[in-house]
Amino acid sequence: VTDEERAQILSDVPEARVVVIPTIHAVSERVRPADGRKDVLFVGGFEHPPNADAVTYLVREVMPRVWQRRADVSVMIVGGSAPPEVEGLASSRVHIKGWVADLDPMLESARTMVVPVRFGAGVKGKITQGLAAGLPVVTTQIGAEGLDGQDGENMLIGDDAQALAERIVRIVDDDDLWQALSRSGRELVAQKFSREILDERLREVLTTDA
């Protein structure tokens, strides 16, 4: 699903015909403004080990640095099959929501989606989903893999707890930055992860040489 994976396949099997089929999302035309939003949203099914690691890291290492400056920010954790160590993160500022049938209300109320993944590969569908909804994303270089995302342009990227915390505080405090990232994130999805891109790539896949 990424150019990096395509390159790996071609390195191993040079004669292969490989087409990248990315995650696909409809881009929101209307986005609720930044005013009134303040919570951090984490999304991830916990059958996938990188998600449990990431949310534990978020709550134990990143958010204490955020709370030193913004004690009013809460964390909403969405995802099924949470193990005991994730359930144990619950507090007055950390809310374990479990699996939800419809993520849209949280995408429309959160201030930012934070995806501090520290291992894994491929495009992270939750990031492209958040960007498509106009929700600014804070993530790591691993989280941004395959997106062509740039720190400060269409998402915020940091690779240690302090850098991530600083970026969360920035997006919570700065409405203009929030608006710019909301717009540029949707533009990125439209360019790389839209239904039009899917149509183009599938036509390429289904076209056979004469």
PDB file of C-alpha atoms in Angstrom:
ATOM      1  CA  VAL A   1       0.000   0.000   0.000  1.00  0.00           C
ATOM      2  CA  THR A   2       3.014   2.345  -0.091  1.00  0.00           C
ATOM      3  CA  ASP A   3       5.802   3.210  -2.507  1.00  0.00           C
ATOM      4  CA  GLU A   4       8.285   1.893   0.067  1.00  0.00           C
ATOM      5  CA  GLU A   5       6.667  -1.531  -0.041  1.00  0.00           C
ATOM      6  CA  ARG A   6       6.521  -1.420  -3.840  1.00  0.00           C
ATOM      7  CA  ALA A   7      10.261  -0.728  -3.921  1.00  0.00           C
ATOM      8  CA  GLN A   8      10.926  -3.678  -1.596  1.00  0.00           C
ATOM      9  CA  ILE A   9       8.921  -6.062  -3.785  1.00  0.00           C
ATOM     10  CA  LEU A  10      10.685  -4.876  -6.941  1.00  0.00           C
ATOM     11  CA  SER A  11      14.034  -5.293  -5.208  1.00  0.00           C
ATOM     12  CA  ASP A  12      13.172  -8.914  -4.452  1.00  0.00           C
ATOM     13  CA  VAL A  13      11.297  -9.654  -7.686  1.00  0.00           C
ATOM     14  CA  PRO A  14      12.476  -7.190 -10.367  1.00  0.00           C
ATOM     15  CA  GLU A  15      10.175  -8.607 -13.038  1.00  0.00           C
ATOM     16  CA  ALA A  16       7.038  -8.110 -10.930  1.00  0.00           C
ATOM     17  CA  ARG A  17       4.315  -5.680 -11.989  1.00  0.00           C
ATOM     18  CA  VAL A  18       3.391  -3.736  -8.865  1.00  0.00           C
ATOM     19  CA  VAL A  19       0.767  -1.020  -8.479  1.00  0.00           C
ATOM     20  CA  VAL A  20       0.234   0.810  -5.193  1.00  0.00           C
ATOM     21  CA  ILE A  21      -3.396   0.745  -4.029  1.00  0.00           C
ATOM     22  CA  PRO A  22      -3.595   3.239  -1.134  1.00  0.00           C
ATOM     23  CA  THR A  23      -6.198   3.554   1.582  1.00  0.00           C
ATOM     24  CA  ILE A  24      -9.170   5.493   0.201  1.00  0.00           C
ATOM     25  CA  HIS A  25     -11.313   8.143   1.884  1.00  0.00           C
ATOM     26  CA  ALA A  26     -13.981  10.649   0.960  1.00  0.00           C
ATOM     27  CA  VAL A  27     -12.700  14.128   1.831  1.00  0.00           C
ATOM     28  CA  SER A  28     -15.005  16.229   4.015  1.00  0.00           C
ATOM     29  CA  GLU A  29     -16.115  19.421   2.316  1.00  0.00           C
ATOM     30  CA  ARG A  30     -17.347  20.994   5.535  1.00  0.00           C
ATOM     31  CA  VAL A  31     -15.408  20.764   8.782  1.00  0.00           C
ATOM     32  CA  ARG A  32     -16.508  21.962  12.198  1.00  0.00           C
ATOM     33  CA  PRO A  33     -14.204  24.876  13.143  1.00  0.00           C
ATOM     34  CA  ALA A  34     -11.512  24.723  15.813  1.00  0.00           C
ATOM     35  CA  ASP A  35     -13.509  26.718  18.340  1.00  0.00           C
ATOM     36  CA  GLY A  36     -14.793  24.473  21.131  1.00  0.00           C
ATOM     37  CA  ARG A  37     -12.504  21.548  20.274  1.00  0.00           C
ATOM     38  CA  LYS A  38      -9.831  20.580  22.812  1.00  0.00           C
ATOM     39  CA  ASP A  39      -9.531  16.812  23.286  1.00  0.00           C
ATOM     40  CA  VAL A  40      -6.864  14.452  21.967  1.00  0.00           C
ATOM     41  CA  LEU A  41      -8.178  11.436  20.038  1.00  0.00           C
ATOM     42  CA  PHE A  42      -6.378   8.100  19.757  1.00  0.00           C
ATOM     43  CA  VAL A  43      -7.811   5.414  17.472  1.00  0.00           C
ATOM     44  CA  GLY A  44      -6.609   1.848  17.064  1.00  0.00           C
ATOM     45  CA  GLY A  45      -7.692  -1.751  17.449  1.00  0.00           C
ATOM     46  CA  PHE A  46      -5.625  -3.367  20.166  1.00  0.00           C
ATOM     47  CA  GLU A  47      -5.216  -6.718  18.466  1.00  0.00           C
ATOM     48  CA  HIS A  48      -2.425  -4.834  16.656  1.00  0.00           C
ATOM     49  CA  PRO A  49       0.565  -4.545  19.061  1.00  0.00           C
ATOM     50  CA  PRO A  50       1.828  -1.133  17.821  1.00  0.00           C
ATOM     51  CA  ASN A  51      -1.434   0.456  18.977  1.00  0.00           C
ATOM     52  CA  ALA A  52      -1.169  -0.727  22.582  1.00  0.00           C
ATOM     53  CA  ASP A  53       2.427   0.469  22.712  1.00  0.00           C
ATOM     54  CA  ALA A  54       1.540   3.820  21.164  1.00  0.00           C
ATOM     55  CA  VAL A  55      -1.362   4.644  23.466  1.00  0.00           C
ATOM     56  CA  THR A  56       0.589   3.621  26.570  1.00  0.00           C
ATOM     57  CA  TYR A  57       3.445   5.851  25.439  1.00  0.00           C
ATOM     58  CA  LEU A  58       0.975   8.676  24.759  1.00  0.00           C
ATOM     59  CA  VAL A  59      -0.627   8.580  28.200  1.00  0.00           C
ATOM     60  CA  ARG A  60       2.460   7.846  30.295  1.00  0.00           C
ATOM     61  CA  GLU A  61       5.168   9.818  28.487  1.00  0.00           C
ATOM     62  CA  VAL A  62       3.625  12.437  26.203  1.00  0.00           C
ATOM     63  CA  MET A  63       0.489  13.706  27.930  1.00  0.00           C
ATOM     64  CA  PRO A  64       2.121  14.515  31.306  1.00  0.00           C
ATOM     65  CA  ARG A  65       4.201  17.065  29.380  1.00  0.00           C
ATOM     66  CA  VAL A  66       1.059  18.433  27.751  1.00  0.00           C
ATOM     67  CA  TRP A  67      -0.791  18.616  31.068  1.00  0.00           C
ATOM     68  CA  GLN A  68       1.943  20.769  32.550  1.00  0.00           C
ATOM     69  CA  ARG A  69       0.756  23.485  30.172  1.00  0.00           C
ATOM     70  CA  ARG A  70      -2.839  22.472  29.369  1.00  0.00           C
ATOM     71  CA  ALA A  71      -4.382  20.588  32.270  1.00  0.00           C
ATOM     72  CA  ASP A  72      -7.823  20.841  30.648  1.00  0.00           C
ATOM     73  CA  VAL A  73      -7.042  18.548  27.704  1.00  0.00           C
ATOM     74  CA  SER A  74      -8.516  15.043  27.853  1.00  0.00           C
ATOM     75  CA  VAL A  75      -7.588  11.927  25.896  1.00  0.00           C
ATOM     76  CA  MET A  76     -10.252   9.839  24.164  1.00  0.00           C
ATOM     77  CA  ILE A  77      -9.100   6.286  23.371  1.00  0.00           C
ATOM     78  CA  VAL A  78     -11.145   4.422  20.766  1.00  0.00           C
ATOM     79  CA  GLY A  79     -10.535   0.814  19.780  1.00  0.00           C
ATOM     80  CA  GLY A  80     -11.720  -2.692  20.503  1.00  0.00           C
ATOM     81  CA  SER A  81     -10.044  -5.469  22.500  1.00  0.00           C
ATOM     82  CA  ALA A  82      -8.159  -3.169  24.866  1.00  0.00           C
ATOM     83  CA  PRO A  83      -5.826  -5.254  27.068  1.00  0.00           C
ATOM     84  CA  PRO A  84      -5.636  -4.702  30.845  1.00  0.00           C
ATOM     85  CA  GLU A  85      -2.628  -2.394  30.527  1.00  0.00           C
ATOM     86  CA  VAL A  86      -4.662  -0.081  28.268  1.00  0.00           C
ATOM     87  CA  GLU A  87      -7.797  -0.260  30.412  1.00  0.00           C
ATOM     88  CA  GLY A  88      -5.568   0.661  33.340  1.00  0.00           C
ATOM     89  CA  LEU A  89      -4.732   4.005  31.727  1.00  0.00           C
ATOM     90  CA  ALA A  90      -8.237   5.328  32.484  1.00  0.00           C
ATOM     91  CA  SER A  91      -8.453   8.404  34.698  1.00  0.00           C
ATOM     92  CA  SER A  92     -10.378  11.655  35.006  1.00  0.00           C
ATOM     93  CA  ARG A  93      -8.494  12.882  31.910  1.00  0.00           C
ATOM     94  CA  VAL A  94      -8.187   9.612  30.001  1.00  0.00           C
ATOM     95  CA  HIS A  95     -11.402   8.035  28.720  1.00  0.00           C
ATOM     96  CA  ILE A  96     -11.468   4.490  27.323  1.00  0.00           C
ATOM     97  CA  LYS A  97     -14.305   4.384  24.786  1.00  0.00           C
ATOM     98  CA  GLY A  98     -13.745   0.885  23.386  1.00  0.00           C
ATOM     99  CA  TRP A  99     -15.106   0.019  19.967  1.00  0.00           C
ATOM    100  CA  VAL A 100     -17.546   2.534  18.499  1.00  0.00           C
ATOM    101  CA  ALA A 101     -19.897   2.003  15.577  1.00  0.00           C
ATOM    102  CA  ASP A 102     -19.436   5.517  14.221  1.00  0.00           C
ATOM    103  CA  LEU A 103     -16.208   7.471  14.619  1.00  0.00           C
ATOM    104  CA  ASP A 104     -17.510  10.631  12.947  1.00  0.00           C
ATOM    105  CA  PRO A 105     -18.788  12.365  16.113  1.00  0.00           C
ATOM    106  CA  MET A 106     -15.337  12.062  17.694  1.00  0.00           C
ATOM    107  CA  LEU A 107     -13.589  13.237  14.542  1.00  0.00           C
ATOM    108  CA  GLU A 108     -15.889  16.261  14.617  1.00  0.00           C
ATOM    109  CA  SER A 109     -15.314  17.102  18.292  1.00  0.00           C
ATOM    110  CA  ALA A 110     -11.615  16.307  18.893  1.00  0.00           C
ATOM    111  CA  ARG A 111      -8.941  18.965  18.566  1.00  0.00           C
ATOM    112  CA  THR A 112      -6.320  16.591  17.171  1.00  0.00           C
ATOM    113  CA  MET A 113      -5.678  12.953  16.430  1.00  0.00           C
ATOM    114  CA  VAL A 114      -2.409  11.775  17.979  1.00  0.00           C
ATOM    115  CA  VAL A 115      -0.724   8.670  16.563  1.00  0.00           C
ATOM    116  CA  PRO A 116       2.621   8.167  18.373  1.00  0.00           C
ATOM    117  CA  VAL A 117       3.420   4.779  16.847  1.00  0.00           C
ATOM    118  CA  ARG A 118       6.982   3.605  17.425  1.00  0.00           C
ATOM    119  CA  PHE A 119       7.065   0.520  15.205  1.00  0.00           C
ATOM    120  CA  GLY A 120       5.088  -0.908  12.309  1.00  0.00           C
ATOM    121  CA  ALA A 121       4.913  -0.335   8.570  1.00  0.00           C
ATOM    122  CA  GLY A 122       2.619   0.881   5.819  1.00  0.00           C
ATOM    123  CA  VAL A 123       0.071   3.651   5.633  1.00  0.00           C
ATOM    124  CA  LYS A 124      -1.830   4.105   8.893  1.00  0.00           C
ATOM    125  CA  GLY A 125      -5.502   4.199   7.889  1.00  0.00           C
ATOM    126  CA  LYS A 126      -6.523   6.108  10.985  1.00  0.00           C
ATOM    127  CA  ILE A 127      -4.232   8.968   9.960  1.00  0.00           C
ATOM    128  CA  THR A 128      -5.639   9.246   6.462  1.00  0.00           C
ATOM    129  CA  GLN A 129      -9.154   8.976   7.911  1.00  0.00           C
ATOM    130  CA  GLY A 130      -8.454  11.812  10.337  1.00  0.00           C
ATOM    131  CA  LEU A 131      -6.891  14.006   7.667  1.00  0.00           C
ATOM    132  CA  ALA A 132      -9.818  13.373   5.313  1.00  0.00           C
ATOM    133  CA  ALA A 133     -12.188  14.551   8.049  1.00  0.00           C
ATOM    134  CA  GLY A 134     -10.176  17.756   8.458  1.00  0.00           C
ATOM    135  CA  LEU A 135      -8.781  16.752  11.849  1.00  0.00           C
ATOM    136  CA  PRO A 136      -5.117  17.766  12.265  1.00  0.00           C
ATOM    137  CA  VAL A 137      -2.797  14.874  13.087  1.00  0.00           C
ATOM    138  CA  VAL A 138       0.252  14.683  15.361  1.00  0.00           C
ATOM    139  CA  THR A 139       2.382  11.625  14.691  1.00  0.00           C
ATOM    140  CA  THR A 140       5.887  10.166  14.399  1.00  0.00           C
ATOM    141  CA  GLN A 141       8.022   9.558  11.325  1.00  0.00           C
ATOM    142  CA  ILE A 142       6.858   5.937  11.426  1.00  0.00           C
ATOM    143  CA  GLY A 143       3.254   7.100  11.575  1.00  0.00           C
ATOM    144  CA  ALA A 144       3.809   9.373   8.580  1.00  0.00           C
ATOM    145  CA  GLU A 145       5.309   6.577   6.447  1.00  0.00           C
ATOM    146  CA  GLY A 146       3.880   6.465   2.949  1.00  0.00           C
ATOM    147  CA  LEU A 147       1.996   9.750   3.292  1.00  0.00           C
ATOM    148  CA  ASP A 148       4.542  12.257   1.956  1.00  0.00           C
ATOM    149  CA  GLY A 149       3.580  14.353   4.968  1.00  0.00           C
ATOM    150  CA  GLN A 150       5.706  17.278   6.071  1.00  0.00           C
ATOM    151  CA  ASP A 151       5.963  18.567   9.628  1.00  0.00           C
ATOM    152  CA  GLY A 152       4.134  21.880   9.869  1.00  0.00           C
ATOM    153  CA  GLU A 153       2.657  21.649   6.369  1.00  0.00           C
ATOM    154  CA  ASN A 154      -0.036  18.978   6.419  1.00  0.00           C
ATOM    155  CA  MET A 155       0.561  17.321   9.800  1.00  0.00           C
ATOM    156  CA  LEU A 156       2.821  17.699  12.834  1.00  0.00           C
ATOM    157  CA  ILE A 157       5.633  15.144  13.233  1.00  0.00           C
ATOM    158  CA  GLY A 158       7.841  14.495  16.258  1.00  0.00           C
ATOM    159  CA  ASP A 159       9.894  11.501  17.323  1.00  0.00           C
ATOM    160  CA  ASP A 160      10.216  11.826  21.095  1.00  0.00           C
ATOM    161  CA  ALA A 161       7.815  12.561  23.928  1.00  0.00           C
ATOM    162  CA  GLN A 162       8.848  16.199  24.297  1.00  0.00           C
ATOM    163  CA  ALA A 163       8.537  16.946  20.581  1.00  0.00           C
ATOM    164  CA  LEU A 164       5.130  15.282  20.402  1.00  0.00           C
ATOM    165  CA  ALA A 165       3.908  17.149  23.476  1.00  0.00           C
ATOM    166  CA  GLU A 166       5.069  20.475  22.064  1.00  0.00           C
ATOM    167  CA  ARG A 167       3.175  19.808  18.852  1.00  0.00           C
ATOM    168  CA  ILE A 168       0.008  18.843  20.710  1.00  0.00           C
ATOM    169  CA  VAL A 169       0.150  22.068  22.708  1.00  0.00           C
ATOM    170  CA  ARG A 170       0.712  24.067  19.521  1.00  0.00           C
ATOM    171  CA  ILE A 171      -2.339  22.618  17.810  1.00  0.00           C
ATOM    172  CA  VAL A 172      -4.456  23.093  20.946  1.00  0.00           C
ATOM    173  CA  ASP A 173      -3.419  26.727  21.372  1.00  0.00           C
ATOM    174  CA  ASP A 174      -3.286  28.004  17.791  1.00  0.00           C
ATOM    175  CA  ASP A 175      -6.547  28.242  15.843  1.00  0.00           C
ATOM    176  CA  ASP A 176      -4.806  29.567  12.732  1.00  0.00           C
ATOM    177  CA  LEU A 177      -2.419  26.613  12.679  1.00  0.00           C
ATOM    178  CA  TRP A 178      -5.344  24.277  13.240  1.00  0.00           C
ATOM    179  CA  GLN A 179      -7.205  25.735  10.277  1.00  0.00           C
ATOM    180  CA  ALA A 180      -4.159  25.578   8.006  1.00  0.00           C
ATOM    181  CA  LEU A 181      -3.439  21.942   8.882  1.00  0.00           C
ATOM    182  CA  SER A 182      -7.091  20.994   8.516  1.00  0.00           C
ATOM    183  CA  ARG A 183      -7.110  22.400   5.000  1.00  0.00           C
ATOM    184  CA  SER A 184      -3.727  21.045   3.887  1.00  0.00           C
ATOM    185  CA  GLY A 185      -4.436  17.608   5.362  1.00  0.00           C
ATOM    186  CA  ARG A 186      -7.584  17.309   3.280  1.00  0.00           C
ATOM    187  CA  GLU A 187      -5.667  18.457   0.216  1.00  0.00           C
ATOM    188  CA  LEU A 188      -3.078  15.721   0.804  1.00  0.00           C
ATOM    189  CA  VAL A 189      -5.785  13.044   0.994  1.00  0.00           C
ATOM    190  CA  ALA A 190      -7.467  14.381  -2.147  1.00  0.00           C
ATOM    191  CA  GLN A 191      -4.152  14.153  -4.021  1.00  0.00           C
ATOM    192  CA  LYS A 192      -3.071  10.701  -2.833  1.00  0.00           C
ATOM    193  CA  PHE A 193      -5.941   8.814  -1.164  1.00  0.00           C
ATOM    194  CA  SER A 194      -9.123   9.804  -2.983  1.00  0.00           C
ATOM    195  CA  ARG A 195     -11.653   7.665  -4.840  1.00  0.00           C
ATOM    196  CA  GLU A 196     -10.352   9.165  -8.084  1.00  0.00           C
ATOM    197  CA  ILE A 197      -6.897   7.787  -7.285  1.00  0.00           C
ATOM    198  CA  LEU A 198      -8.409   4.368  -6.608  1.00  0.00           C
ATOM    199  CA  ASP A 199     -10.183   4.450  -9.981  1.00  0.00           C
ATOM    200  CA  GLU A 200      -6.937   5.369 -11.730  1.00  0.00           C
ATOM    201  CA  ARG A 201      -4.897   2.656 -10.004  1.00  0.00           C
ATOM    202  CA  LEU A 202      -7.467  -0.085 -10.542  1.00  0.00           C
ATOM    203  CA  ARG A 203      -7.615   0.751 -14.253  1.00  0.00           C
ATOM    204  CA  GLU A 204      -3.841   0.376 -14.300  1.00  0.00           C
ATOM    205  CA  VAL A 205      -4.043  -2.983 -12.531  1.00  0.00           C
ATOM    206  CA  LEU A 206      -6.742  -4.316 -14.883  1.00  0.00           C
ATOM    207  CA  THR A 207      -5.071  -3.142 -18.076  1.00  0.00           C
ATOM    208  CA  THR A 208      -3.220  -5.967 -19.779  1.00  0.00           C
ATOM    209  CA  ASP A 209      -0.499  -5.575 -22.349  1.00  0.00           C
ATOM    210  CA  ALA A 210      -1.544  -6.281 -25.917  1.00  0.00           C
TER     211      ALA A 210
END
